[in-house]
mmCIF file of C-alpha atoms in Angstrom:
data_model
loop_
_atom_site.group_PDB
_atom_site.id
_atom_site.type_symbol
_atom_site.label_atom_id
_atom_site.label_comp_id
_atom_site.label_asym_id
_atom_site.label_seq_id
_atom_site.Cartn_x
_atom_site.Cartn_y
_atom_site.Cartn_z
ATOM 1 C CA MET A 14 -124.988 -41.577 197.603
ATOM 2 C CA THR A 15 -128.242 -41.308 195.960
ATOM 3 C CA MET A 16 -129.097 -39.391 192.476
ATOM 4 C CA SER A 17 -130.701 -36.074 193.058
ATOM 5 C CA LEU A 18 -133.845 -37.158 190.965
ATOM 6 C CA PRO A 19 -137.216 -36.310 192.595
ATOM 7 C CA GLY A 20 -137.489 -40.113 193.490
ATOM 8 C CA SER A 21 -135.554 -40.947 196.602
ATOM 9 C CA LEU A 22 -135.162 -43.531 199.200
ATOM 10 C CA ASP A 23 -137.408 -41.785 201.578
ATOM 11 C CA SER A 24 -140.374 -43.203 199.551
ATOM 12 C CA LEU A 25 -138.905 -46.858 200.284
ATOM 13 C CA LEU A 26 -139.081 -45.833 204.061
ATOM 14 C CA THR A 27 -142.674 -44.426 203.941
ATOM 15 C CA SER A 28 -143.726 -47.773 201.964
ATOM 16 C CA ALA A 29 -141.972 -49.889 204.554
ATOM 17 C CA MET A 30 -143.712 -48.055 207.581
ATOM 18 C CA GLN A 31 -147.125 -48.370 205.709
ATOM 19 C CA GLY A 32 -146.659 -52.056 205.604
ATOM 20 C CA THR A 33 -147.224 -52.009 201.737
ATOM 21 C CA LEU A 34 -143.602 -52.699 200.728
ATOM 22 C CA LYS A 35 -142.747 -56.348 200.900
ATOM 23 C CA PHE A 36 -139.996 -56.946 198.509
ATOM 24 C CA ILE A 37 -136.873 -54.849 197.494
ATOM 25 C CA PHE A 38 -134.717 -56.124 194.525
ATOM 26 C CA VAL A 39 -131.181 -54.584 194.265
ATOM 27 C CA GLY A 40 -129.602 -55.133 191.085
ATOM 28 C CA GLY A 41 -127.067 -53.779 188.342
ATOM 29 C CA LYS A 42 -123.873 -54.300 186.710
ATOM 30 C CA GLY A 43 -121.355 -56.326 188.462
ATOM 31 C CA GLY A 44 -118.926 -54.435 190.845
ATOM 32 C CA VAL A 45 -120.899 -51.460 191.339
ATOM 33 C CA GLY A 46 -121.811 -52.043 194.943
ATOM 34 C CA LYS A 47 -124.919 -54.075 194.822
ATOM 35 C CA THR A 48 -123.944 -55.929 197.961
ATOM 36 C CA THR A 49 -123.195 -53.004 200.135
ATOM 37 C CA THR A 50 -126.363 -51.167 198.840
ATOM 38 C CA SER A 51 -128.605 -53.978 199.656
ATOM 39 C CA SER A 52 -127.012 -54.336 203.191
ATOM 40 C CA ALA A 53 -127.298 -50.738 203.909
ATOM 41 C CA ILE A 54 -131.041 -50.697 202.747
ATOM 42 C CA ALA A 55 -131.566 -53.750 204.978
ATOM 43 C CA SER A 56 -129.913 -52.287 207.785
ATOM 44 C CA LEU A 57 -131.831 -49.050 207.513
ATOM 45 C CA LEU A 58 -135.291 -50.925 207.343
ATOM 46 C CA ALA A 59 -134.394 -52.968 210.458
ATOM 47 C CA THR A 60 -133.118 -50.296 212.606
ATOM 48 C CA THR A 61 -134.543 -46.905 211.704
ATOM 49 C CA CYS A 62 -137.795 -48.334 210.564
ATOM 50 C CA GLU A 63 -137.785 -51.006 212.962
ATOM 51 C CA ARG A 64 -139.009 -53.673 210.272
ATOM 52 C CA ARG A 65 -138.469 -57.260 210.413
ATOM 53 C CA VAL A 66 -135.995 -57.778 207.495
ATOM 54 C CA LEU A 67 -134.720 -60.837 205.606
ATOM 55 C CA LEU A 68 -131.773 -60.055 203.383
ATOM 56 C CA VAL A 69 -131.136 -62.793 200.659
ATOM 57 C CA SER A 70 -128.373 -63.203 198.056
ATOM 58 C CA THR A 71 -129.387 -65.217 195.028
ATOM 59 C CA ASP A 72 -125.944 -64.450 193.248
ATOM 60 C CA PRO A 73 -124.009 -67.564 192.608
ATOM 61 C CA ALA A 74 -120.889 -65.520 193.635
ATOM 62 C CA HIS A 75 -122.037 -64.655 197.008
ATOM 63 C CA SER A 76 -120.671 -61.336 198.807
ATOM 64 C CA LEU A 77 -122.916 -60.787 201.777
ATOM 65 C CA GLY A 78 -120.572 -62.932 203.954
ATOM 66 C CA ASP A 79 -117.504 -60.832 202.867
ATOM 67 C CA ALA A 80 -119.500 -57.587 203.527
ATOM 68 C CA TRP A 81 -120.626 -58.965 206.857
ATOM 69 C CA ARG A 82 -117.412 -60.551 207.768
ATOM 70 C CA THR A 83 -119.096 -63.784 208.434
ATOM 71 C CA LYS A 84 -120.275 -66.975 206.758
ATOM 72 C CA PHE A 85 -123.894 -67.416 205.823
ATOM 73 C CA ASP A 86 -126.014 -70.350 204.234
ATOM 74 C CA ASN A 87 -129.300 -71.174 203.053
ATOM 75 C CA SER A 88 -130.649 -70.616 206.846
ATOM 76 C CA PRO A 89 -131.321 -67.378 207.975
ATOM 77 C CA THR A 90 -128.620 -65.759 210.538
ATOM 78 C CA THR A 91 -129.251 -62.925 212.761
ATOM 79 C CA VAL A 92 -126.932 -59.904 212.209
ATOM 80 C CA ILE A 93 -128.887 -57.049 213.729
ATOM 81 C CA GLU A 94 -131.003 -58.160 216.799
ATOM 82 C CA LYS A 95 -133.972 -56.625 218.040
ATOM 83 C CA GLY A 96 -133.803 -53.429 219.941
ATOM 84 C CA TRP A 97 -130.716 -52.119 218.122
ATOM 85 C CA LYS A 98 -131.369 -48.584 216.773
ATOM 86 C CA MET A 99 -129.439 -46.366 214.351
ATOM 87 C CA GLY A 100 -129.951 -43.013 215.620
ATOM 88 C CA SER A 101 -133.445 -41.281 215.818
ATOM 89 C CA SER A 102 -135.984 -41.040 213.133
ATOM 90 C CA SER A 103 -139.526 -40.186 212.841
ATOM 91 C CA CYS A 104 -139.776 -43.382 210.977
ATOM 92 C CA ALA A 105 -139.145 -45.340 213.997
ATOM 93 C CA SER A 106 -142.074 -46.401 216.418
ATOM 94 C CA GLY A 107 -139.943 -46.759 219.417
ATOM 95 C CA SER A 108 -141.070 -50.510 219.940
ATOM 96 C CA GLY A 109 -137.465 -51.712 219.032
ATOM 97 C CA ALA A 110 -139.276 -54.815 217.167
ATOM 98 C CA GLY A 111 -136.950 -54.582 214.124
ATOM 99 C CA TYR A 112 -134.227 -57.147 213.214
ATOM 100 C CA LEU A 113 -132.019 -58.180 210.231
ATOM 101 C CA GLU A 114 -131.437 -61.874 209.137
ATOM 102 C CA VAL A 115 -129.203 -62.762 206.254
ATOM 103 C CA MET A 116 -129.286 -65.944 204.202
ATOM 104 C CA GLU A 117 -127.120 -66.951 201.033
ATOM 105 C CA ILE A 118 -129.111 -69.246 198.672
ATOM 106 C CA ASP A 119 -127.093 -71.480 196.338
ATOM 107 C CA PRO A 120 -129.075 -71.371 193.094
ATOM 108 C CA SER A 121 -127.167 -74.233 191.466
ATOM 109 C CA SER A 122 -127.962 -76.453 194.699
ATOM 110 C CA SER A 123 -131.592 -75.545 194.566
ATOM 111 C CA MET A 124 -131.661 -76.574 190.958
ATOM 112 C CA GLU A 125 -129.697 -79.713 191.390
ATOM 113 C CA ALA A 126 -132.304 -80.797 193.941
ATOM 114 C CA GLU A 127 -135.056 -80.303 191.521
ATOM 115 C CA LEU A 128 -133.309 -82.166 188.886
ATOM 116 C CA ALA A 129 -132.696 -85.043 191.263
ATOM 117 C CA LYS A 130 -136.530 -85.462 191.799
ATOM 118 C CA TRP A 131 -137.037 -85.618 187.993
ATOM 119 C CA ALA A 132 -134.112 -88.215 187.575
ATOM 120 C CA GLU A 133 -135.880 -90.332 190.362
ATOM 121 C CA ILE A 134 -139.223 -90.193 188.262
ATOM 122 C CA VAL A 135 -137.551 -91.292 185.193
ATOM 123 C CA LYS A 136 -136.034 -94.267 186.942
ATOM 124 C CA THR A 137 -139.451 -95.296 188.384
ATOM 125 C CA VAL A 138 -141.169 -94.875 185.063
ATOM 126 C CA ALA A 139 -138.428 -96.284 182.954
ATOM 127 C CA GLY A 140 -137.492 -99.248 185.272
ATOM 128 C CA ALA A 141 -133.785 -99.825 186.206
ATOM 129 C CA GLU A 142 -133.169 -102.136 183.572
ATOM 130 C CA GLU A 143 -134.393 -100.042 180.730
ATOM 131 C CA ASP A 144 -132.710 -97.029 178.830
ATOM 132 C CA PRO A 145 -134.793 -93.864 179.678
ATOM 133 C CA ASN A 146 -133.724 -92.133 176.486
ATOM 134 C CA SER A 147 -135.148 -94.684 174.289
ATOM 135 C CA GLU A 148 -138.152 -93.670 172.655
ATOM 136 C CA SER A 149 -139.233 -96.915 171.524
ATOM 137 C CA LYS A 150 -138.978 -98.539 174.889
ATOM 138 C CA ASP A 151 -140.900 -95.812 177.042
ATOM 139 C CA GLY A 152 -141.927 -92.762 175.306
ATOM 140 C CA PHE A 153 -143.088 -91.213 178.547
ATOM 141 C CA ALA A 154 -139.915 -91.682 180.380
ATOM 142 C CA SER A 155 -137.993 -90.331 177.444
ATOM 143 C CA LYS A 156 -140.069 -87.129 177.543
ATOM 144 C CA ILE A 157 -139.504 -86.556 181.222
ATOM 145 C CA SER A 158 -135.725 -87.097 180.564
ATOM 146 C CA SER A 159 -135.961 -84.426 177.945
ATOM 147 C CA PHE A 160 -137.943 -82.076 180.015
ATOM 148 C CA GLN A 161 -135.436 -82.659 182.800
ATOM 149 C CA ASN A 162 -132.500 -81.625 180.283
ATOM 150 C CA TRP A 163 -134.287 -78.733 178.992
ATOM 151 C CA LEU A 164 -135.283 -77.430 182.282
ATOM 152 C CA SER A 165 -131.590 -77.334 183.355
ATOM 153 C CA GLY A 166 -130.631 -75.191 180.434
ATOM 154 C CA ILE A 167 -133.214 -72.636 180.764
ATOM 155 C CA PRO A 168 -131.272 -69.241 181.439
ATOM 156 C CA GLY A 169 -132.456 -67.863 184.650
ATOM 157 C CA ILE A 170 -134.387 -71.069 186.023
ATOM 158 C CA ASP A 171 -131.551 -71.405 188.898
ATOM 159 C CA GLU A 172 -132.349 -68.048 190.360
ATOM 160 C CA ALA A 173 -135.967 -68.590 189.851
ATOM 161 C CA THR A 174 -135.847 -71.610 191.806
ATOM 162 C CA ALA A 175 -133.892 -69.726 194.436
ATOM 163 C CA LEU A 176 -136.362 -66.905 194.508
ATOM 164 C CA SER A 177 -139.153 -69.298 194.935
ATOM 165 C CA ALA A 178 -137.488 -70.865 198.040
ATOM 166 C CA ALA A 179 -137.044 -67.443 199.704
ATOM 167 C CA ILE A 180 -140.686 -66.318 198.858
ATOM 168 C CA SER A 181 -141.838 -68.921 201.156
ATOM 169 C CA HIS A 182 -140.189 -67.209 204.239
ATOM 170 C CA ILE A 183 -142.647 -64.039 203.595
ATOM 171 C CA ASP A 184 -145.676 -66.383 204.055
ATOM 172 C CA SER A 185 -144.246 -67.523 207.467
ATOM 173 C CA GLY A 186 -145.024 -64.345 208.941
ATOM 174 C CA LYS A 187 -141.570 -63.879 210.507
ATOM 175 C CA TYR A 188 -140.619 -61.014 208.257
ATOM 176 C CA ASP A 189 -142.020 -57.795 206.945
ATOM 177 C CA ILE A 190 -139.717 -57.212 204.180
ATOM 178 C CA ILE A 191 -137.273 -59.212 201.924
ATOM 179 C CA VAL A 192 -134.475 -57.566 200.329
ATOM 180 C CA PHE A 193 -132.694 -59.555 197.303
ATOM 181 C CA ASP A 194 -128.993 -58.908 196.665
ATOM 182 C CA THR A 195 -129.332 -60.207 193.017
ATOM 183 C CA ALA A 196 -126.845 -61.479 190.457
ATOM 184 C CA PRO A 197 -125.470 -59.099 187.826
ATOM 185 C CA THR A 198 -127.889 -57.411 185.117
ATOM 186 C CA GLY A 199 -127.651 -60.430 182.616
ATOM 187 C CA HIS A 200 -129.130 -62.790 185.316
ATOM 188 C CA THR A 201 -131.856 -60.356 186.057
ATOM 189 C CA LEU A 202 -132.971 -59.882 182.486
ATOM 190 C CA LYS A 203 -133.050 -63.497 181.896
ATOM 191 C CA LEU A 204 -135.273 -63.894 185.236
ATOM 192 C CA LEU A 205 -137.628 -61.389 183.749
ATOM 193 C CA ALA A 206 -138.289 -63.569 180.513
ATOM 194 C CA LEU A 207 -138.405 -66.661 182.530
ATOM 195 C CA PRO A 208 -142.098 -67.004 183.643
ATOM 196 C CA GLU A 209 -143.430 -66.798 180.081
ATOM 197 C CA ILE A 210 -140.879 -69.117 178.821
ATOM 198 C CA LEU A 211 -141.386 -71.858 181.320
ATOM 199 C CA GLY A 212 -145.013 -71.150 181.463
ATOM 200 C CA GLU A 213 -145.617 -72.105 178.029
ATOM 201 C CA ALA A 214 -143.383 -75.310 178.202
ATOM 202 C CA ILE A 215 -145.334 -76.554 181.205
ATOM 203 C CA LYS A 216 -148.522 -76.131 179.509
ATOM 204 C CA LYS A 217 -147.269 -78.132 176.532
ATOM 205 C CA LEU A 218 -145.851 -80.902 178.776
ATOM 206 C CA GLN A 219 -149.111 -81.002 180.707
ATOM 207 C CA GLY A 220 -151.122 -81.481 177.496
ATOM 208 C CA TRP A 221 -148.756 -84.069 176.371
ATOM 209 C CA GLN A 222 -148.666 -85.924 179.328
ATOM 210 C CA THR A 223 -152.408 -86.875 179.272
ATOM 211 C CA THR A 224 -151.977 -88.220 175.735
ATOM 212 C CA ALA A 225 -148.713 -89.909 176.777
ATOM 213 C CA TRP A 226 -150.350 -91.919 179.918
ATOM 214 C CA THR A 227 -153.359 -93.017 177.831
ATOM 215 C CA TYR A 228 -151.018 -94.488 175.218
ATOM 216 C CA TRP A 229 -148.932 -95.875 177.648
ATOM 217 C CA GLU A 230 -151.792 -97.688 179.663
ATOM 218 C CA ALA A 231 -153.329 -98.910 176.398
ATOM 219 C CA PHE A 232 -150.039 -100.176 174.833
ATOM 220 C CA LYS A 233 -148.395 -101.901 177.703
ATOM 221 C CA GLY A 234 -151.337 -102.320 180.446
ATOM 222 C CA PHE A 235 -150.481 -102.103 183.849
ATOM 223 C CA ALA A 236 -150.860 -105.700 184.113
ATOM 224 C CA ALA A 237 -148.402 -106.604 181.740
ATOM 225 C CA SER A 238 -145.739 -103.873 183.040
ATOM 226 C CA GLY A 239 -144.680 -106.079 185.692
ATOM 227 C CA SER A 240 -145.715 -106.503 189.360
ATOM 228 C CA THR A 241 -148.510 -104.868 191.163
ATOM 229 C CA GLU A 242 -145.757 -102.861 192.993
ATOM 230 C CA ALA A 243 -144.365 -101.676 189.797
ATOM 231 C CA ALA A 244 -147.787 -100.608 188.508
ATOM 232 C CA ARG A 245 -148.248 -98.653 191.804
ATOM 233 C CA LYS A 246 -144.827 -96.912 191.565
ATOM 234 C CA ARG A 247 -145.455 -95.789 187.935
ATOM 235 C CA ASN A 248 -149.008 -94.551 188.994
ATOM 236 C CA ALA A 249 -147.414 -92.641 191.746
ATOM 237 C CA ALA A 250 -144.815 -91.246 189.406
ATOM 238 C CA ARG A 251 -147.632 -90.107 187.313
ATOM 239 C CA GLU A 252 -149.384 -88.157 189.988
ATOM 240 C CA GLU A 253 -146.005 -86.612 191.052
ATOM 241 C CA VAL A 254 -145.064 -85.438 187.579
ATOM 242 C CA SER A 255 -148.576 -83.697 187.627
ATOM 243 C CA ASP A 256 -147.972 -82.184 191.201
ATOM 244 C CA MET A 257 -144.615 -81.015 190.286
ATOM 245 C CA LEU A 258 -145.714 -79.395 186.904
ATOM 246 C CA HIS A 259 -148.609 -77.521 188.835
ATOM 247 C CA LYS A 260 -146.069 -76.520 191.696
ATOM 248 C CA TYR A 261 -143.770 -74.848 188.921
ATOM 249 C CA GLN A 262 -146.638 -73.040 187.450
ATOM 250 C CA ARG A 263 -147.564 -71.613 191.105
ATOM 251 C CA ASP A 264 -143.977 -70.800 191.738
ATOM 252 C CA ILE A 265 -143.090 -69.236 188.703
ATOM 253 C CA GLY A 266 -146.425 -67.283 188.718
ATOM 254 C CA LYS A 267 -145.743 -66.018 192.226
ATOM 255 C CA VAL A 268 -142.320 -64.656 191.156
ATOM 256 C CA ALA A 269 -144.029 -63.088 188.079
ATOM 257 C CA ALA A 270 -146.620 -61.597 190.075
ATOM 258 C CA MET A 271 -144.169 -60.382 192.753
ATOM 259 C CA LEU A 272 -142.111 -58.642 190.208
ATOM 260 C CA LYS A 273 -144.941 -56.962 188.808
ATOM 261 C CA ASP A 274 -146.532 -55.758 191.876
ATOM 262 C CA SER A 275 -145.668 -52.065 191.892
ATOM 263 C CA VAL A 276 -147.134 -51.630 195.541
ATOM 264 C CA ALA A 277 -145.413 -54.678 197.182
ATOM 265 C CA THR A 278 -142.096 -54.549 195.132
ATOM 266 C CA ALA A 279 -139.498 -52.069 194.500
ATOM 267 C CA PHE A 280 -136.324 -52.526 192.167
ATOM 268 C CA VAL A 281 -133.509 -50.493 193.230
ATOM 269 C CA VAL A 282 -130.886 -50.116 190.316
ATOM 270 C CA VAL A 283 -127.259 -49.539 191.273
ATOM 271 C CA CYS A 284 -124.383 -48.144 189.106
ATOM 272 C CA ILE A 285 -121.447 -46.090 188.987
ATOM 273 C CA ALA A 286 -120.919 -42.699 186.951
ATOM 274 C CA GLU A 287 -119.113 -44.380 183.964
ATOM 275 C CA HIS A 288 -119.772 -45.001 180.462
ATOM 276 C CA LEU A 289 -120.467 -48.736 180.472
ATOM 277 C CA SER A 290 -122.226 -48.757 183.812
ATOM 278 C CA VAL A 291 -124.616 -45.912 182.693
ATOM 279 C CA GLN A 292 -125.325 -47.643 179.325
ATOM 280 C CA GLU A 293 -126.061 -50.948 181.105
ATOM 281 C CA THR A 294 -128.281 -49.160 183.836
ATOM 282 C CA ARG A 295 -130.226 -47.647 180.818
ATOM 283 C CA ARG A 296 -130.576 -50.910 179.263
ATOM 284 C CA LEU A 297 -131.905 -52.504 182.573
ATOM 285 C CA LEU A 298 -134.322 -49.845 183.199
ATOM 286 C CA GLY A 299 -135.807 -50.222 179.889
ATOM 287 C CA GLU A 300 -136.294 -53.933 180.355
ATOM 288 C CA LEU A 301 -138.005 -53.254 183.812
ATOM 289 C CA GLU A 302 -140.262 -50.781 182.080
ATOM 290 C CA LYS A 303 -140.953 -53.215 179.238
ATOM 291 C CA ASN A 304 -141.742 -56.098 181.691
ATOM 292 C CA GLU A 305 -143.924 -53.949 183.912
ATOM 293 C CA VAL A 306 -141.416 -53.873 186.890
ATOM 294 C CA ALA A 307 -141.349 -50.686 189.076
ATOM 295 C CA SER A 308 -138.048 -49.154 189.357
ATOM 296 C CA ASN A 309 -138.180 -45.610 191.016
ATOM 297 C CA HIS A 310 -134.657 -45.652 192.627
ATOM 298 C CA ILE A 311 -131.110 -45.427 191.217
ATOM 299 C CA VAL A 312 -128.241 -45.407 193.532
ATOM 300 C CA VAL A 313 -125.070 -43.962 192.077
ATOM 301 C CA ASN A 314 -121.843 -45.390 193.855
ATOM 302 C CA GLN A 315 -118.359 -44.198 194.102
ATOM 303 C CA LEU A 316 -119.006 -40.508 193.384
ATOM 304 C CA VAL A 317 -116.260 -37.857 194.174
ATOM 305 C CA SER A 318 -117.968 -35.480 196.690
ATOM 306 C CA VAL A 319 -117.979 -32.029 195.365
ATOM 307 C CA GLY A 320 -119.960 -30.791 198.513
ATOM 308 C CA SER A 321 -122.342 -27.717 198.851
ATOM 309 C CA SER A 322 -119.697 -25.134 199.632
ATOM 310 C CA GLU A 323 -116.115 -23.879 199.000
ATOM 311 C CA ARG A 324 -114.834 -25.699 202.161
ATOM 312 C CA SER A 325 -116.581 -28.969 201.698
ATOM 313 C CA GLY A 326 -116.066 -31.878 199.451
ATOM 314 C CA ALA A 327 -112.963 -33.644 197.829
ATOM 315 C CA VAL A 328 -112.579 -31.444 194.773
ATOM 316 C CA LEU A 329 -110.572 -28.059 195.025
ATOM 317 C CA SER A 330 -111.951 -25.005 193.338
ATOM 318 C CA LYS A 331 -109.880 -23.314 190.734
ATOM 319 C CA ASP A 332 -108.840 -20.561 193.349
ATOM 320 C CA GLU A 333 -107.843 -23.237 195.726
ATOM 321 C CA MET A 334 -105.872 -25.051 193.224
ATOM 322 C CA ASP A 335 -104.224 -21.537 192.250
ATOM 323 C CA SER A 336 -103.325 -20.971 195.980
ATOM 324 C CA LEU A 337 -101.494 -24.239 196.102
ATOM 325 C CA GLU A 338 -99.612 -23.600 192.968
ATOM 326 C CA VAL A 339 -98.447 -20.105 194.537
ATOM 327 C CA SER A 340 -97.571 -21.823 197.713
ATOM 328 C CA ARG A 341 -95.214 -24.291 195.957
ATOM 329 C CA GLU A 342 -93.538 -21.591 193.885
ATOM 330 C CA ILE A 343 -92.738 -19.724 197.042
ATOM 331 C CA GLY A 344 -91.622 -22.750 198.804
ATOM 332 C CA ALA A 345 -93.998 -22.272 201.667
ATOM 333 C CA LEU A 346 -94.296 -26.211 201.866
ATOM 334 C CA ASP A 347 -92.022 -28.919 200.846
ATOM 335 C CA PRO A 348 -91.826 -28.756 196.996
ATOM 336 C CA ASP A 349 -92.008 -32.547 196.442
ATOM 337 C CA LEU A 350 -94.907 -33.142 198.932
ATOM 338 C CA MET A 351 -96.699 -30.051 197.210
ATOM 339 C CA ALA A 352 -96.331 -31.521 193.814
ATOM 340 C CA LYS A 353 -97.857 -34.828 194.728
ATOM 341 C CA VAL A 354 -100.637 -33.073 196.521
ATOM 342 C CA ILE A 355 -101.336 -30.832 193.421
ATOM 343 C CA HIS A 356 -101.222 -33.900 191.067
ATOM 344 C CA ALA A 357 -103.674 -35.994 193.233
ATOM 345 C CA CYS A 358 -106.024 -32.748 193.300
ATOM 346 C CA ARG A 359 -105.854 -32.581 189.526
ATOM 347 C CA LEU A 360 -106.697 -36.404 189.034
ATOM 348 C CA THR A 361 -109.717 -35.988 191.505
ATOM 349 C CA ALA A 362 -110.952 -32.970 189.789
ATOM 350 C CA ALA A 363 -110.629 -34.815 186.405
ATOM 351 C CA ARG A 364 -112.498 -37.663 187.707
ATOM 352 C CA GLY A 365 -115.158 -35.329 189.177
ATOM 353 C CA ALA A 366 -115.676 -33.811 185.860
ATOM 354 C CA ILE A 367 -116.012 -37.148 183.917
ATOM 355 C CA GLN A 368 -118.551 -38.324 186.622
ATOM 356 C CA ASN A 369 -120.587 -35.235 186.469
ATOM 357 C CA LYS A 370 -120.793 -35.632 182.583
ATOM 358 C CA TYR A 371 -122.044 -39.458 182.897
ATOM 359 C CA LEU A 372 -124.112 -38.753 185.873
ATOM 360 C CA ASN A 373 -125.989 -35.953 183.984
ATOM 361 C CA ASP A 374 -126.302 -38.455 180.982
ATOM 362 C CA LEU A 375 -128.179 -40.785 182.952
ATOM 363 C CA LYS A 376 -130.137 -38.050 184.869
ATOM 364 C CA THR A 377 -131.535 -36.826 181.588
ATOM 365 C CA SER A 378 -131.760 -40.121 179.758
ATOM 366 C CA GLU A 379 -135.393 -41.313 178.733
ATOM 367 C CA GLU A 380 -135.251 -44.337 180.670
ATOM 368 C CA ALA A 381 -134.286 -42.508 183.985
ATOM 369 C CA GLN A 382 -137.012 -39.826 183.275
ATOM 370 C CA LYS A 383 -139.735 -42.467 182.695
ATOM 371 C CA ASN A 384 -138.879 -44.717 185.955
ATOM 372 C CA CYS A 385 -137.654 -42.285 188.468
ATOM 373 C CA HIS A 386 -140.351 -39.829 188.807
#
């Protein structure tokens, strides 16, 4: 259920129908219901709002397949076809054009493919007979190899690569909205810091490569470096390095711009009403604000339903508990069964009280007040 803050999921539906909302990120602590929440939001957009939706998991430990009871891969699979509607809503246009497709991108596989490209370049530049790690034999090959190792160790680079692959789908015109089922909070925070880290590193390498190529050509000379074919391959490698660096800049820049676009992007934070989850949620909200990422929605899962009247909800009132006690004492019902029922009710009431405390802590926190307005 959603928090009863002024900001609600209704604004997502409105933005979706207006065509301004393009990306929805669903994030939070592990095990709080991100996958079910992202699936529910994506289904709502596809059916009630009749949007063409792609639901993407970038979490290395995928759960979408479990939630939908099927297997997904890095190719979109249709789970809700055109024309399927969920009840009636003023949000719907009646065209039945909405559908939902799901895909699970393996961040590690995406990263391995990128690293393989760099490995091939190192082999081309250094030559099969040379040690690519030897600075004395070929400084440029060594530098590329070092960049390759550095790139693979950057926190968040694998998910950024996966996001970059997913973004291309929005440009295809096949989808109106992409919903991202993200990895746990730690991965998200690393991703937020990635554009700046990678951007500075690429600038340094681009500046270095100009000097390195000039030095290499002057010192070795293409004529002395081997056959004409070898010279051609190395020159092609030089162009490929430049193209790849520019591509990284474009892709990472696109991810950064997407995250900070408060009109096209919404970040939905998911949590449960417990101390650790609430604290992590507050930290995530603070980091999102610091990185200028809009987050106006918090979904709180696993709440004990209190209800709006005496006869609704899972938690009994004090009078109802007293009535059960009296029934047990006078033997109106089986004593053992009544004892179990009363014990279960007390546990539920205690959990509800604890949840209300932490839910109130979250509602009144500075981070929620700033973001959920």
